[in-house]
Backbone as CSV, one residue per row, in Angstrom:
resi,resn,N_x,N_y,N_z,CA_x,CA_y,CA_z,C_x,C_y,C_z
1,UNK,69.688,115.172,114.923,71.298,114.901,114.955,71.588,115.177,116.427
2,UNK,72.395,113.873,117.118,72.535,113.627,118.157,74.165,114.105,118.453
3,UNK,74.494,114.593,119.326,75.911,114.965,119.571,76.908,113.893,120.161
4,UNK,78.176,114.039,119.703,79.172,112.914,120.066,79.569,112.936,121.205
5,UNK,79.917,112.066,121.714,80.453,111.829,122.981,81.782,112.684,123.292
6,UNK,81.690,112.607,124.888,82.491,113.944,125.303,83.569,113.269,125.898
7,UNK,83.568,112.344,126.704,84.321,111.883,127.568,84.871,110.707,126.768
8,UNK,85.495,110.612,125.626,86.331,109.592,124.626,87.742,110.076,125.586
9,UNK,88.455,108.656,125.389,90.102,109.261,125.825,90.941,109.944,125.035
10,UNK,92.296,110.354,125.342,92.577,111.146,124.330,93.882,110.164,123.456
11,UNK,94.365,110.503,122.812,95.261,109.500,121.968,96.561,109.380,123.352
12,UNK,97.135,110.549,123.877,97.818,110.042,124.871,97.328,108.840,125.692
13,UNK,96.299,108.978,126.076,95.334,107.744,127.105,95.764,106.662,126.543
14,UNK,94.923,106.364,124.806,94.711,105.677,124.674,96.343,104.461,124.053
15,UNK,97.216,105.209,123.577,98.547,104.865,123.394,99.402,104.012,124.493
16,UNK,99.430,104.769,125.433,99.799,104.649,127.112,98.931,103.453,127.315
17,UNK,97.675,103.407,126.975,96.970,102.108,127.569,97.744,100.877,126.832
18,UNK,98.020,100.883,125.595,98.164,99.965,124.822,99.769,99.353,125.271
19,UNK,100.430,100.779,125.350,101.849,100.107,126.161,102.075,99.346,127.201
20,UNK,100.762,99.919,128.056,100.778,99.053,129.245,100.109,97.896,128.778
21,UNK,99.233,98.033,128.387,99.057,96.357,128.121,99.786,95.570,127.709
22,UNK,100.703,96.308,126.436,101.954,95.363,126.226,102.983,94.865,127.327
23,UNK,102.977,95.581,127.831,104.085,95.057,129.565,103.408,94.027,129.951
24,UNK,102.479,93.693,130.285,101.680,92.750,130.828,102.054,91.665,130.299
25,UNK,102.527,91.277,129.147,103.266,90.086,128.077,104.295,90.016,128.895
26,UNK,105.115,90.674,129.758,106.627,90.570,129.941,106.693,89.407,131.346
27,UNK,107.901,88.342,131.079,107.768,87.298,132.390,108.500,87.661,133.219
28,UNK,109.236,88.880,132.939,109.776,89.482,134.191,109.259,89.705,135.679
29,UNK,109.544,88.891,136.801,108.934,88.701,137.876,108.935,90.531,138.330
30,UNK,109.856,91.134,138.452,109.947,92.390,138.740,109.613,93.543,138.220
31,UNK,109.630,93.778,137.086,109.663,94.777,136.171,108.379,94.496,134.819
32,UNK,107.839,95.121,134.564,106.625,94.598,133.130,107.066,96.176,132.473
33,UNK,107.591,96.589,131.426,107.737,97.701,130.625,106.666,97.295,129.202
34,UNK,105.948,98.004,129.209,105.554,98.100,127.551,105.896,99.216,126.711
35,UNK,105.564,99.165,125.948,105.749,100.159,124.376,105.314,99.946,123.402
36,UNK,105.336,101.512,122.749,104.127,101.561,121.629,104.827,102.970,120.569
37,UNK,105.050,102.361,119.696,105.148,103.226,118.633,104.086,103.741,117.500
38,UNK,103.810,104.983,117.398,102.977,105.364,116.384,103.161,106.421,115.500
39,UNK,102.575,106.531,114.296,102.995,107.538,113.347,102.282,108.904,113.572
40,UNK,103.042,110.072,113.196,102.450,111.665,112.798,101.363,111.396,113.096
41,UNK,100.346,110.307,112.330,98.422,110.396,112.476,98.018,109.752,112.921
42,UNK,98.811,109.272,114.129,98.349,108.329,115.098,97.895,106.783,114.776
43,UNK,98.399,106.376,113.968,98.783,104.838,113.434,99.701,104.005,114.114
44,UNK,99.301,102.798,114.712,100.077,102.638,115.674,101.026,101.579,114.637
45,UNK,102.332,101.930,114.930,103.531,100.999,113.924,104.111,99.872,114.519
46,UNK,103.973,99.783,116.137,104.532,98.819,116.359,104.717,98.522,117.755
47,UNK,104.912,97.359,118.572,104.660,97.693,120.202,105.857,96.727,120.570
48,UNK,106.301,96.553,122.040,106.880,95.756,122.581,106.872,95.871,124.080
49,UNK,107.607,94.572,124.412,108.107,94.355,125.854,109.083,94.180,126.402
50,UNK,109.870,94.127,127.526,110.781,93.369,128.279,111.158,92.099,128.135
51,UNK,111.627,91.292,127.353,111.923,89.931,127.505,113.038,89.557,126.864
52,UNK,113.029,88.156,126.773,114.060,87.365,126.130,113.847,87.591,124.776
53,UNK,115.432,87.425,123.888,115.228,87.947,122.653,114.277,85.783,121.784
54,UNK,114.007,86.398,120.674,113.500,85.047,119.915,114.350,83.895,120.109
55,UNK,113.591,82.792,120.205,114.503,81.835,120.554,114.990,81.609,121.688
56,UNK,115.150,82.239,122.565,115.541,81.864,123.986,114.209,81.653,125.172
57,UNK,114.351,80.438,125.628,113.512,80.197,126.481,113.129,80.884,127.935
58,UNK,112.004,81.311,127.926,111.430,82.088,129.056,112.166,81.004,130.559
59,UNK,111.818,79.603,130.258,111.903,78.741,131.051,113.732,78.826,131.640
60,UNK,114.729,78.829,130.472,115.928,78.245,130.576,116.922,79.631,130.859
61,UNK,116.662,80.872,130.942,117.229,81.740,131.512,116.647,82.584,132.698
62,UNK,118.196,83.140,133.392,117.548,83.586,134.530,116.629,85.050,134.701
63,UNK,115.952,84.838,135.686,114.972,86.191,135.918,115.551,87.161,137.240
64,UNK,116.530,86.373,138.243,116.937,87.097,139.177,117.903,88.361,138.551
65,UNK,117.935,89.117,139.937,118.404,90.845,139.356,120.660,90.761,139.466
66,UNK,120.431,89.793,140.885,122.169,89.954,141.039,122.559,88.803,140.671
67,UNK,124.426,88.903,141.087,124.390,87.616,140.714,125.824,87.811,139.201
68,UNK,126.205,86.823,138.870,126.917,86.661,137.664,126.332,86.562,136.576
69,UNK,125.397,85.645,136.826,124.400,85.418,135.900,123.015,85.749,135.962
70,UNK,122.846,87.008,135.333,121.389,87.706,135.917,120.498,87.583,134.657
71,UNK,119.220,88.406,134.795,118.573,88.585,133.890,119.040,89.927,132.758
72,UNK,119.916,91.188,133.345,120.124,91.996,132.703,121.157,91.849,131.136
73,UNK,121.906,90.534,131.232,122.629,90.104,130.326,122.022,89.361,129.287
74,UNK,120.533,89.076,129.559,119.993,88.403,128.348,118.682,88.924,127.836
75,UNK,117.982,90.142,128.756,116.700,90.569,128.395,116.873,91.949,126.995
76,UNK,115.814,91.639,126.240,115.736,93.168,125.797,115.023,94.026,126.244
77,UNK,115.163,95.520,126.104,114.078,96.344,126.523,112.594,96.486,126.043
78,UNK,111.873,97.231,126.411,110.516,97.112,125.262,110.928,98.140,124.340
79,UNK,111.682,99.062,124.736,111.808,100.092,123.734,112.475,99.568,122.035
80,UNK,113.314,98.885,122.295,114.199,98.196,121.949,113.176,97.296,120.773
81,UNK,112.696,96.407,121.838,111.847,95.108,121.099,111.021,96.120,120.073
82,UNK,110.332,97.115,120.275,109.287,97.838,119.638,109.716,98.218,118.173
83,UNK,111.191,98.941,118.420,112.181,99.128,116.991,112.138,98.019,116.338
84,UNK,113.045,96.746,117.126,112.963,95.721,115.903,111.845,95.247,115.573
85,UNK,111.072,95.235,116.217,109.500,94.603,115.905,108.918,95.263,114.659
86,UNK,109.633,96.420,114.316,108.802,97.218,113.456,109.078,96.746,111.697
87,UNK,108.530,96.323,111.117,108.756,96.007,109.777,108.363,96.762,108.492
88,UNK,107.804,98.142,109.009,107.526,98.779,107.890,108.593,99.986,107.106
89,UNK,110.070,99.872,107.555,110.478,100.992,106.909,111.105,101.806,108.292
90,UNK,110.922,103.165,107.987,111.297,104.711,108.465,110.479,104.738,109.921
91,UNK,110.870,104.772,111.086,110.136,105.368,111.941,110.513,106.909,112.017
92,UNK,111.430,107.535,111.094,111.262,108.827,111.257,110.285,109.663,111.840
93,UNK,110.344,110.388,112.704,109.059,111.408,113.567,108.421,110.751,113.991
94,UNK,108.243,109.303,114.061,107.462,109.018,115.014,107.454,109.208,116.839
95,UNK,106.610,108.796,117.356,106.306,109.223,118.886,106.194,107.709,119.423
96,UNK,106.844,107.371,120.683,106.987,106.621,121.212,106.360,106.492,122.600
97,UNK,105.447,105.506,123.315,104.790,105.525,124.147,105.615,104.258,124.929
98,UNK,105.953,104.988,126.263,106.412,103.860,127.013,106.433,104.059,128.662
99,UNK,106.175,102.655,129.463,106.069,102.950,130.394,106.927,103.082,131.530
100,UNK,108.057,103.091,130.993,109.437,103.245,131.896,110.373,104.213,131.512
101,UNK,110.676,105.621,131.621,111.934,106.130,131.111,112.751,105.216,130.548
102,UNK,112.985,105.666,129.558,114.432,104.699,128.665,115.553,104.927,129.151
103,UNK,116.314,103.832,129.358,118.016,104.064,129.807,118.600,104.245,128.460
104,UNK,119.744,104.788,129.167,120.870,105.182,127.814,120.854,104.012,126.634
105,UNK,120.865,103.054,126.762,121.068,101.780,125.298,120.001,102.417,124.690
106,UNK,118.928,102.363,125.138,117.586,102.635,124.398,117.788,103.884,123.908
107,UNK,117.970,105.055,124.405,117.915,106.316,123.880,118.438,106.447,122.637
108,UNK,119.499,105.541,123.074,120.831,105.512,121.815,119.992,105.010,120.300
109,UNK,118.911,103.806,120.874,118.428,103.224,119.202,117.122,104.187,119.171
110,UNK,116.509,104.836,120.098,115.478,105.518,119.660,115.688,106.962,118.703
111,UNK,117.446,107.345,119.385,117.498,108.425,118.475,117.860,107.678,116.999
112,UNK,118.591,106.907,116.597,119.034,106.480,115.705,118.003,105.864,115.105
113,UNK,116.465,105.436,115.508,115.558,104.923,114.427,114.953,106.529,114.075
114,UNK,115.349,107.463,114.355,114.610,108.545,114.001,113.695,109.027,114.901
115,UNK,113.281,108.302,115.731,111.960,108.615,116.591,112.107,109.861,117.758
116,UNK,111.284,110.996,117.171,111.429,112.405,117.951,110.418,112.682,118.887
117,UNK,109.965,111.915,119.464,109.089,112.100,120.591,108.583,110.637,121.626
118,UNK,109.019,111.134,123.035,108.932,110.112,123.755,107.964,110.581,124.988
119,UNK,107.176,109.655,125.060,105.959,109.959,126.334,106.148,108.553,127.270
120,UNK,106.769,109.201,128.402,106.846,107.821,129.449,105.822,108.501,130.423
121,UNK,105.511,107.162,131.421,104.670,107.235,132.499,105.482,107.166,133.829
122,UNK,106.414,106.831,133.953,107.015,106.433,135.099,108.783,106.740,135.156
123,UNK,109.256,107.679,136.187,110.576,108.066,135.901,111.595,107.566,136.934
124,UNK,111.080,106.111,137.564,111.538,106.222,138.822,113.302,106.028,138.707
125,UNK,113.845,105.904,138.007,115.274,105.747,137.931,116.082,107.111,137.645
126,UNK,115.236,107.754,138.080,115.726,109.224,137.087,117.066,109.445,137.388
127,UNK,117.444,109.432,138.931,118.871,109.608,139.284,120.011,108.720,139.011
128,UNK,119.806,107.746,138.109,120.550,107.044,137.647,121.516,107.341,136.989
129,UNK,122.414,106.700,136.606,123.822,107.578,135.597,123.077,106.979,134.257
130,UNK,122.267,105.755,133.744,121.881,105.272,132.988,120.549,106.326,132.429
131,UNK,119.844,106.824,133.303,118.913,107.849,132.778,118.833,108.913,132.752
132,UNK,120.385,109.649,133.051,120.812,110.869,133.035,121.484,110.914,131.679
133,UNK,122.076,110.174,131.437,122.729,110.069,130.299,121.966,109.845,128.886
134,UNK,120.815,108.977,129.289,119.626,109.005,128.309,119.165,110.469,127.869
135,UNK,118.362,111.258,129.003,118.013,112.550,128.864,119.283,113.852,127.955
136,UNK,120.377,113.238,128.661,121.414,114.592,127.978,121.700,114.019,126.331
137,UNK,121.358,112.652,126.193,121.489,112.004,124.630,120.141,112.581,123.859
138,UNK,119.248,112.045,124.836,117.920,112.734,124.017,118.021,114.331,123.508
139,UNK,118.166,115.047,124.439,118.053,116.293,124.279,119.047,117.071,123.416
140,UNK,120.307,116.372,123.179,121.455,116.521,122.345,121.005,116.204,120.870
141,UNK,120.014,115.333,120.747,119.352,114.642,119.473,118.086,115.468,119.171
142,UNK,117.584,116.410,119.751,116.497,117.035,119.829,115.119,116.228,119.676
143,UNK,115.438,114.873,120.771,114.269,114.055,120.913,113.021,115.110,122.122
144,UNK,111.936,115.228,121.830,111.310,115.721,122.828,110.609,114.852,123.791
145,UNK,110.739,115.066,125.212,109.931,113.807,126.129,108.924,114.577,126.766
146,UNK,108.186,113.593,127.351,107.084,114.670,128.471,106.326,113.348,129.112
147,UNK,105.956,113.660,130.363,105.537,112.695,130.924,103.944,112.768,131.080
148,UNK,103.711,111.134,130.873,101.930,110.767,130.352,101.291,111.459,131.986
149,UNK,100.325,112.531,131.632,99.618,112.721,132.428,98.011,111.692,132.781
150,UNK,98.415,111.221,133.554,97.044,110.075,133.868,95.765,110.898,134.541
151,UNK,94.355,110.597,134.066,93.615,111.116,134.191,92.837,110.130,135.185
152,UNK,92.707,109.476,135.218,92.277,107.860,136.108,91.465,107.627,135.407
153,UNK,91.168,107.617,133.985,90.039,106.999,132.984,90.923,105.286,132.571
154,UNK,92.270,105.590,132.520,92.569,104.289,131.939,93.462,103.346,133.257
155,UNK,93.333,102.209,132.902,93.693,101.175,134.001,95.245,100.917,133.792
156,UNK,95.923,100.805,134.527,97.441,100.965,134.633,98.028,100.089,135.681
157,UNK,99.268,99.799,135.342,99.765,98.790,136.203,100.631,99.567,137.065
158,UNK,101.371,99.215,137.870,102.449,99.657,138.850,103.808,99.400,138.559
159,UNK,104.406,100.606,138.376,106.145,100.035,138.110,107.106,99.708,139.471
């Protein structure tokens, strides 16, 4: 009897790869963020990416970052989309894989949904008020978070 393969990817590599692939669905010309929520026994529960709400045309709303009418008024972040896309009941004790560290608004949704672990790939906005507040709330609520460690085996996109 032969031995099993030893160079297979880890669960973190697998789920972050799925989050990265989900982010590639985003129509945002500047930032593509993806999220994947998994159960304690490593089953995919939901996925999401940053984009407009259902029924809002990607061609009729702005994608610019500045001005009085910009994308931030209309887009939903990947984490919230993944939470809202879940139709199976409770997300208590689930783990969220996300390509960009969650903002304060998404942190609120993560906490309220019962997600207990966040694995993130990039934290390029670490010094912003939104991410500082996010970490403060996640810490207070006992939500563990850690940075995904790349191995080089999974193709990724730059944020």
